[in-house]
XYZ file of C-alpha atoms in Angstrom:
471
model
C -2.994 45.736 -43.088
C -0.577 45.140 -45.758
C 2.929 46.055 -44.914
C 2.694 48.475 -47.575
C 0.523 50.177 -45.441
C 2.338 50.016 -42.060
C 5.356 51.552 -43.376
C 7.708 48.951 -45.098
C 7.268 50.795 -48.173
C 9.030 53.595 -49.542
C 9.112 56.395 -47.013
C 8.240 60.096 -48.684
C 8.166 63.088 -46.689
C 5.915 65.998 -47.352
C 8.976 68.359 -47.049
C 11.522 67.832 -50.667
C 14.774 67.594 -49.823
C 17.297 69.962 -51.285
C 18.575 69.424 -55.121
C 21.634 67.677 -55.141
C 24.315 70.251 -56.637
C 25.787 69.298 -60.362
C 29.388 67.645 -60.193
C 31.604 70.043 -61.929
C 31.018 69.798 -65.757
C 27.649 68.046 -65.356
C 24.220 69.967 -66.837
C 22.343 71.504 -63.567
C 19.247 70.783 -65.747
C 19.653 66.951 -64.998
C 20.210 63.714 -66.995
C 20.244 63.308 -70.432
C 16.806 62.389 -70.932
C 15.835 65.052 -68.794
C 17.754 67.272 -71.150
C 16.709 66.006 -74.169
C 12.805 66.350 -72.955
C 13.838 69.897 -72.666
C 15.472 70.145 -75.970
C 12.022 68.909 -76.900
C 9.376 71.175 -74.828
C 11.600 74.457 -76.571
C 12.510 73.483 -80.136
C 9.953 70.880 -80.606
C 7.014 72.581 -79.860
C 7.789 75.550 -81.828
C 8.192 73.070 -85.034
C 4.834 71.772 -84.265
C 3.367 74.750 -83.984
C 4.768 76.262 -87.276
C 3.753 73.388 -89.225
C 0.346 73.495 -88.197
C 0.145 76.886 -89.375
C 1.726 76.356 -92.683
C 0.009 73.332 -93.431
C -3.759 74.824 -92.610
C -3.178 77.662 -93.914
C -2.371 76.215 -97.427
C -5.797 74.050 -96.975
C -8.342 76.511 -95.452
C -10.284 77.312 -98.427
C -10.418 80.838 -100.513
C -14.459 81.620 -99.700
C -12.861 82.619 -96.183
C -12.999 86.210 -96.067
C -9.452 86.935 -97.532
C -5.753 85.979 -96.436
C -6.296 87.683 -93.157
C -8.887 85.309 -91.871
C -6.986 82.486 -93.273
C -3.933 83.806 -91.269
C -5.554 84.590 -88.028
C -7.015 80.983 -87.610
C -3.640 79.160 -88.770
C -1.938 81.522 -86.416
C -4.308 80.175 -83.450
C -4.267 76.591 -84.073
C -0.429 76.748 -84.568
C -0.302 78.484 -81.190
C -2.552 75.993 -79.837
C -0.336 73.050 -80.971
C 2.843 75.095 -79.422
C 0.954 75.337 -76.058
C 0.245 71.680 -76.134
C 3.718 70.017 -77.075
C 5.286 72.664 -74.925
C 3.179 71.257 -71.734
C 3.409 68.169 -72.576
C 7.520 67.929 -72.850
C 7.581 69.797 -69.723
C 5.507 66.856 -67.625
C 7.861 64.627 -69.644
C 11.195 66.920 -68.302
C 9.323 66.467 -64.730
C 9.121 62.600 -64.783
C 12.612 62.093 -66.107
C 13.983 64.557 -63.444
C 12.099 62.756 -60.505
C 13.104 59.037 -61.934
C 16.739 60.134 -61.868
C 16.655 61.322 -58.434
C 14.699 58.020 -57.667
C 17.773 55.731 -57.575
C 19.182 56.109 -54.678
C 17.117 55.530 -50.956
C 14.168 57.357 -50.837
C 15.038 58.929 -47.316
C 13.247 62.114 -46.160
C 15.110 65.356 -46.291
C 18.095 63.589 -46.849
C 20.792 66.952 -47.670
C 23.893 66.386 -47.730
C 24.620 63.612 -45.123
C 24.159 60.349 -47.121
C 22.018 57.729 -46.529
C 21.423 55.848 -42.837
C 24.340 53.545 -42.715
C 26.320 56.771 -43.349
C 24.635 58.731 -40.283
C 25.514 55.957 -38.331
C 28.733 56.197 -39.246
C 28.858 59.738 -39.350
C 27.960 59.610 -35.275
C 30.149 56.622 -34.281
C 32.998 58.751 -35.495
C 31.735 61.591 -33.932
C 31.437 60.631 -30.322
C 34.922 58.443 -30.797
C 36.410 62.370 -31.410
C 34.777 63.827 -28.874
C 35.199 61.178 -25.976
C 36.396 62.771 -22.507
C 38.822 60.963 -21.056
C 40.524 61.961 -17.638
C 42.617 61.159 -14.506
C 40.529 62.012 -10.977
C 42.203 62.419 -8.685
C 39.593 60.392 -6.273
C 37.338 58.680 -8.483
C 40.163 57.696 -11.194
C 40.269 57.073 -14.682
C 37.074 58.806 -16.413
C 35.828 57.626 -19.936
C 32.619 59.472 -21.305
C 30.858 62.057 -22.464
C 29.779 65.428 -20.981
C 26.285 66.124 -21.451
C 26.474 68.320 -25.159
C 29.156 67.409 -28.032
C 31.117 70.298 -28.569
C 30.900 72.111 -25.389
C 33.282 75.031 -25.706
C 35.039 74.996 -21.724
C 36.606 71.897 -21.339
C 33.906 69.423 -19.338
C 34.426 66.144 -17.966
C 32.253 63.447 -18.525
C 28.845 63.494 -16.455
C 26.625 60.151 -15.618
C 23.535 61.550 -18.281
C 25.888 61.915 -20.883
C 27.839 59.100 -20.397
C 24.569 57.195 -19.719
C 23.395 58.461 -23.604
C 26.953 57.949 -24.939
C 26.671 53.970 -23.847
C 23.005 53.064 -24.841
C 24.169 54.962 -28.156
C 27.169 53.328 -28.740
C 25.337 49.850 -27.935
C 23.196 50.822 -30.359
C 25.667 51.470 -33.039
C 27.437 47.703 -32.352
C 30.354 49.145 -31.781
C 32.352 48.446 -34.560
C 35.820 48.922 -33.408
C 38.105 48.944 -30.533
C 38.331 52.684 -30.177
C 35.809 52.627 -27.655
C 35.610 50.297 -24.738
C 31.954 49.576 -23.150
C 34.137 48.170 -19.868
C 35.527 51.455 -19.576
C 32.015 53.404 -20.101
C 30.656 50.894 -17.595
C 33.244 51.720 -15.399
C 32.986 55.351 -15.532
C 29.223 54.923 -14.912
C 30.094 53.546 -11.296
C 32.992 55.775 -10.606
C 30.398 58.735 -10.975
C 28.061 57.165 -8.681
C 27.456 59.868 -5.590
C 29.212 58.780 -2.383
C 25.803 57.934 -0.569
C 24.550 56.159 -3.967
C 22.215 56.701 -6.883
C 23.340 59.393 -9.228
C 22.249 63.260 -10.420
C 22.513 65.044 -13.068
C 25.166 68.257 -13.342
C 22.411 70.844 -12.308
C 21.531 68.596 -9.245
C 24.477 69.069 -6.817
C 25.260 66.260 -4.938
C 21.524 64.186 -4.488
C 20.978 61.366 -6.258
C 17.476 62.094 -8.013
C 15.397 59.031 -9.635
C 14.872 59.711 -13.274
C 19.079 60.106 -13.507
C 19.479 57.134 -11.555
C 17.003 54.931 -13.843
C 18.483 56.532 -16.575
C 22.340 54.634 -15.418
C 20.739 51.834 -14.279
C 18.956 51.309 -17.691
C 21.982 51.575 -19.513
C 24.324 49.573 -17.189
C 21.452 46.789 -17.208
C 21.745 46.512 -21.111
C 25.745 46.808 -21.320
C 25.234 43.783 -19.532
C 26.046 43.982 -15.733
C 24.231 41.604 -13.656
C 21.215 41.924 -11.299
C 22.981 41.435 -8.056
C 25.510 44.481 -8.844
C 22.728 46.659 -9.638
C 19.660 45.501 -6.412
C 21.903 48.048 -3.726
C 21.500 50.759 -6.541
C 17.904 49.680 -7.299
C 16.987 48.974 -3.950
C 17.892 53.146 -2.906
C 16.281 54.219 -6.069
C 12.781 53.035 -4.933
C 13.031 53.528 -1.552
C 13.554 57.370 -2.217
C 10.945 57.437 -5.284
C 7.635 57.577 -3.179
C 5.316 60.822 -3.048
C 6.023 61.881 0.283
C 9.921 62.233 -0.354
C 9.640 63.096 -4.096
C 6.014 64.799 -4.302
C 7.155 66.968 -7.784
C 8.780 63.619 -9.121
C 5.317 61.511 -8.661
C 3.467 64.844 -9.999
C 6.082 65.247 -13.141
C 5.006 62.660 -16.550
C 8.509 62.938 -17.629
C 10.301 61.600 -14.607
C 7.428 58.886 -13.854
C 8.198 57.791 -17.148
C 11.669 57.570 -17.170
C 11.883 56.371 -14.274
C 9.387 53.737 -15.311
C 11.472 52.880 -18.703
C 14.662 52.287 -16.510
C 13.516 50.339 -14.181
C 11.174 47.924 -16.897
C 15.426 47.180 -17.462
C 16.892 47.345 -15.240
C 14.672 45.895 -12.739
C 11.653 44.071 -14.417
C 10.432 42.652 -11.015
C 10.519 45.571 -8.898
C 7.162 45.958 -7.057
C 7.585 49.827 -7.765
C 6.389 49.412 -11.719
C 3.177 48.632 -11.061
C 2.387 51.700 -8.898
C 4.329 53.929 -11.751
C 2.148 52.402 -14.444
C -0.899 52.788 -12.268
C 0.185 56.706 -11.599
C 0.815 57.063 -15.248
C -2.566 55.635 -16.228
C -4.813 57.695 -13.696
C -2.587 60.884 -15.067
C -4.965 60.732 -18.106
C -6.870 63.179 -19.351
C -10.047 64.125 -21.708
C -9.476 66.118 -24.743
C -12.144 67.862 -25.903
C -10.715 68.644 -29.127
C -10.239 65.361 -30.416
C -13.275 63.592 -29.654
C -12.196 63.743 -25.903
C -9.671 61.166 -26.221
C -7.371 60.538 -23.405
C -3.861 61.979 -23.108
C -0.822 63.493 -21.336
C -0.138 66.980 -20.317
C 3.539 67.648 -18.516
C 1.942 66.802 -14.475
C -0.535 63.712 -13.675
C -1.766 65.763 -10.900
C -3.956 69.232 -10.897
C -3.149 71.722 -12.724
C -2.328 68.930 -15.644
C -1.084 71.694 -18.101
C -2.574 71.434 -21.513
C -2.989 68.121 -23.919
C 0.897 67.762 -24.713
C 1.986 65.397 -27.855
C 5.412 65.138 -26.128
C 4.083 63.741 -23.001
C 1.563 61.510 -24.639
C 4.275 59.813 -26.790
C 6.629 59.695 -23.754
C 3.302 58.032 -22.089
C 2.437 55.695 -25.175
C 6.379 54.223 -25.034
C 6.485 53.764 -21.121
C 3.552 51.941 -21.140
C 3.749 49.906 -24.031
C 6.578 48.396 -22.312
C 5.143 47.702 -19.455
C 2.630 46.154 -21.136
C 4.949 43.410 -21.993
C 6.418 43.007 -18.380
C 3.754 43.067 -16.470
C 0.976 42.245 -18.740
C -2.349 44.532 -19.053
C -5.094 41.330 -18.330
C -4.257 40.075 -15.287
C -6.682 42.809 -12.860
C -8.501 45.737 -13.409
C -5.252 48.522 -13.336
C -3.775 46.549 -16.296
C -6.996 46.862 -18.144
C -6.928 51.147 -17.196
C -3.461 51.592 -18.413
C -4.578 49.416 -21.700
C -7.501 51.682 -22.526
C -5.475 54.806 -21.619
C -2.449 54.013 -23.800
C -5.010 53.266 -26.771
C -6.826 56.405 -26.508
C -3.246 57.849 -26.166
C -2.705 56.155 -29.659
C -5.538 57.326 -30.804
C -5.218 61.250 -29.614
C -1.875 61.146 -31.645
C -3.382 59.608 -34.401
C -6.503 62.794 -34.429
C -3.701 65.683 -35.269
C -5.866 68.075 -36.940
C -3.168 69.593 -38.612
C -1.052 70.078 -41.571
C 1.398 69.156 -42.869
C 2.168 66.939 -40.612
C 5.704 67.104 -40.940
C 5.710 70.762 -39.335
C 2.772 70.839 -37.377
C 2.126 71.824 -33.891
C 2.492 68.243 -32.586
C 6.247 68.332 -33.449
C 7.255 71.085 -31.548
C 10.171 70.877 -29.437
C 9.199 71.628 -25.712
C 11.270 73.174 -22.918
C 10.108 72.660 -19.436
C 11.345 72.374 -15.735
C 11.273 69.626 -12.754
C 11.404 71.964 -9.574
C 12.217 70.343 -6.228
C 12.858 71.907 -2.519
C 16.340 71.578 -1.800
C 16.876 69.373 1.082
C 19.699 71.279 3.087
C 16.892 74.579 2.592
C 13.436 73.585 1.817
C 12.744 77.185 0.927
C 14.959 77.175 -1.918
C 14.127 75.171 -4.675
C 16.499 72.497 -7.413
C 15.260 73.103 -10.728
C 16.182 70.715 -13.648
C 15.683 72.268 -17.135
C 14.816 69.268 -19.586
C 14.668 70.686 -23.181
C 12.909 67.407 -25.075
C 12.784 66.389 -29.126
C 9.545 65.782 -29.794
C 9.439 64.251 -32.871
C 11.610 61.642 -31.975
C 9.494 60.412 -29.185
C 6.718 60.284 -31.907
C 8.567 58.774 -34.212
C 9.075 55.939 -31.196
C 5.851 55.819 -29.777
C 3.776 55.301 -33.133
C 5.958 52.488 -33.747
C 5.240 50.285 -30.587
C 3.474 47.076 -31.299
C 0.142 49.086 -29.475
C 0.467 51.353 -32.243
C 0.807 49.204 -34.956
C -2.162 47.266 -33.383
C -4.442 50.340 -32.961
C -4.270 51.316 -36.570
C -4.493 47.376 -37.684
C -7.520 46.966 -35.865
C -9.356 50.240 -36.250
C -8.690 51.087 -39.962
C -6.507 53.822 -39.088
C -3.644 52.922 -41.263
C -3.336 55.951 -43.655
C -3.525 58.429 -40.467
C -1.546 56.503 -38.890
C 1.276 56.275 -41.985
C 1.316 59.995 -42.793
C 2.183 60.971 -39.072
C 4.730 58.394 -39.008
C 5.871 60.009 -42.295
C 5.759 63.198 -40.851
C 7.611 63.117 -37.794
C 10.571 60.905 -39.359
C 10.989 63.962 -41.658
C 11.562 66.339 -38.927
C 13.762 64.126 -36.788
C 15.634 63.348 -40.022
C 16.004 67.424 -40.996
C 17.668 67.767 -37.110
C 20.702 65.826 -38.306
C 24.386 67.057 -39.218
C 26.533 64.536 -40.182
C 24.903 62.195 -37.591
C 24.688 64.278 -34.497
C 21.324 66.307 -33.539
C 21.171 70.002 -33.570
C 19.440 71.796 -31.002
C 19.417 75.393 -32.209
C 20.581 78.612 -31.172
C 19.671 79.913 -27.726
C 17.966 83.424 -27.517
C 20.791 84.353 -25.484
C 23.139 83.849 -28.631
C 25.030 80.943 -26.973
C 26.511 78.201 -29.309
C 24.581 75.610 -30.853
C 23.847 73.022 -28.814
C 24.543 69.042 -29.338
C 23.148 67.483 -26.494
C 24.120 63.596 -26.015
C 20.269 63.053 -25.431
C 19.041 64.327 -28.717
C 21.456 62.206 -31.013
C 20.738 59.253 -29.007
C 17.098 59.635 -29.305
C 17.125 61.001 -33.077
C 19.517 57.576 -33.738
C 16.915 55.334 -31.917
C 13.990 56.614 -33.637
C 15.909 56.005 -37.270
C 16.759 52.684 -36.130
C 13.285 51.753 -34.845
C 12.055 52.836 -38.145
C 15.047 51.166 -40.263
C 14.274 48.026 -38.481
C 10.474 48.279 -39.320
C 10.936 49.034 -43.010
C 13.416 45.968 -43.314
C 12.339 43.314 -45.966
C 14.283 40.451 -47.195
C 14.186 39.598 -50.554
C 13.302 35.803 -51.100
């Protein structure tokens, strides 16, 4: 497969991006050859037609019954010749229109933001405005991010969005000195609960395993050693088994985050194999896609329906186990290869159209309910709102993705859905930080920390794909 093919071409989305709006004195109608084309298709082709008329009508010969016939064909094939130059100046107008507009980076539903380097820039600045930074009075000095940009009561930084704030800012190479990653590692351990791990906001004070693979993940790629994280790692997969966390084991979205922290945080931790094994026998048959494999939101009964979200979120966590643990070694590495390809595959067999607002791409809202532990009756329920596209965006790009369509001649389904889902995670933008959207409650818009962190990474992964050096 070429790398035309794969993607390092120019990118064009199915949904145009807005018209730039004229600079003040400039012609709306466009450039000058776009104008003069114009000029052309409404001045021109009236010429043309005229002198067609005159000039047949002064050769037609006189044994046509009188001037009137004479007149009525001239008239026609004058009209004719007006039609013609007319259309063809206006597919002329067209082509010099789309040429201009064909300088710059061909992005997808670019608007008004600029191109990537200025997104990037555009969300550095925005989380160096928007940094918390307090005095505790018992856990000290606090450096981060709560867990939505913009929240309108004042909110202290929390370990998710603190936890998204660092694996963002690492992403962004921190350019400057505004921002200290000591100080966001820091923060990361002051929030740790007093009997370890961490939780997120709506979890009260027990450390749950997705949020603590989530810090661990991050702290692991800021750089902090193994030995400072094995007490942390150690308590995270002691209290990750089913009989303490039944709803976590039964839940694709915590297995799998859970799964992605720890493949960083803790690449030898006997625990991955039994979450890539869970993962794997979570599959299920589709049959409308050629009963392909896939993920609904539980890998136990009742598995919810076929779920794109979940089967991306799938495809990523084990693609990178894949490269940890290895998928040829026994006979449960061979399962979760065949169940992440058919995985590839089921994203791959969208039925729909166009793919940059299909079905597939809608963003899901869904809830991890646990008993409480000081009342078992009562139940902790974590409301996880998730960007779809972005997690498609991610998981078609994984080097089993890339492989699947290489090897099975699936290379233009496998480009247009690429194609398709950068468009929509591109549209969420403003100014570099994801929009949620209005609640139907009327609250604010949202700008959760998670969602600009995972519509950066998917622009990056793709950025990074697309890259060719000129020799």
């Amino acid at each position: 497969m070429s790398q035309q093919q794969l993607g390092r071409g120019p990118l064009r989305s199915r949904r145009p991006g807005p018209t730039p709006p004229a600079a003040d004195g400039e012609d709306p109608a466009g450039s000058p050859p776009a104008r003069f084309v114009g000029w052309l298709g409404g001045l021109g082709a009236a010429a043309a037609g005229y002198a067609v008329f005159q000039a047949l009508f002064g050769v037609l010969p006189d044994s046509l019954d009188g001037s009137a016939a004479r007149y009525l064909i001239s008239g026609v094939s004058g009209l004719g010749t007006f039609v013609a130059v007319w259309l063809a100046a206006a597919l002329l107008r067209a082509r010099a229109a789309a040429g201009d507009r064909g300088g710059g980076p061909d992005l997808p539903g670019t608007g008004a933001s600029g191109p990537l380097p200025q997104v990037f820039a555009s969300a550095y600045d925005a989380l160096v405005e928007q940094v918390c930074v307090v005095e505790d009075p018992r856990r000290g000095r606090l450096t981060g991010w709560p867990h939505s940009l913009g929240e309108s009561t004042p909110s202290w930084p929390t370990s998710v969005g603190t936890a998204y704030g660092l694996h963002m800012m690492l992403d962004l190479g921190m350019p400057d000195g505004r921002l200290s990653t000591g100080e966001l590692v820091d923060t990361l351990w002051r929030l740790r609960l007093p009997e370890g791990g961490w939780s997120a906001r709506s979890q009260g004070s027990q450390a749950r395993p997705e949020v603590t693979a989530l810090v661990l993940g991050a702290l692991a790629r800021a750089g902090v050693p193994a030995d400072r994280l094995g007490a942390e790692v150690d308590l995270c997969t002691a209290g990750f088994t089913r009989e303490l966390d039944r709803a976590g084991w039964e839940s694709t979205h915590v297995v799998t985050t859970v799964l992605r922290g720890l493949l960083r945080a803790a690449p030898g931790s006997p625990l991955l194999s039994l979450l890539r094994e869970a993962l794997a026998d979570g599959a299920i048959s589709d049959g409308r896609r050629d009963h392909l494999r896939c993920w609904g939101y539980r890998l136990q009964p009742p598995y919810g329906r076929p779920s794109p979200l979940h089967t991306a979120q799938a495809v990523v966590a084990l693609d990178r186990a894949a490269r940890v643990l290895g998928e040829d070694a026994d006979a449960r590495g061979e399962r979760a290869r065949t169940a992440r390809e058919d995985g590839i595959r089921w994203l791959l067999a969208c039925p729909d159209a166009p793919h940059d607002t299909c079905p597939d791409l809608e963003n899901l809202h869904e809830e991890v309910r646990r008993p409480r532990t000081d009342d078992p009756s009562r139940h902790e329920v974590l409301s996880v709102r998730h960007f779809t596209a972005s997690w498609l965006v991610r998981a078609l790009l994984t080097p089993g993705a890339v492989a699947v369509a290489r090897a099975e001649g699936l290379e233009a389904e496998w480009r247009v859905r690429l194609d398709g889902a950068l468009a929509a995670v591109w549209a969420g933008q403003r100014g570099g930080v994801w929009v949620w959207g209005r609640g139907g409650d009327g609250t604010e818009l949202r700008r959760p920390m998670w969602m600009t962190y995972q519509g950066l990474s998917a622009l990056r992964a793709h950025a990074v794909w697309m890259y060719q050096p000129r020799g």
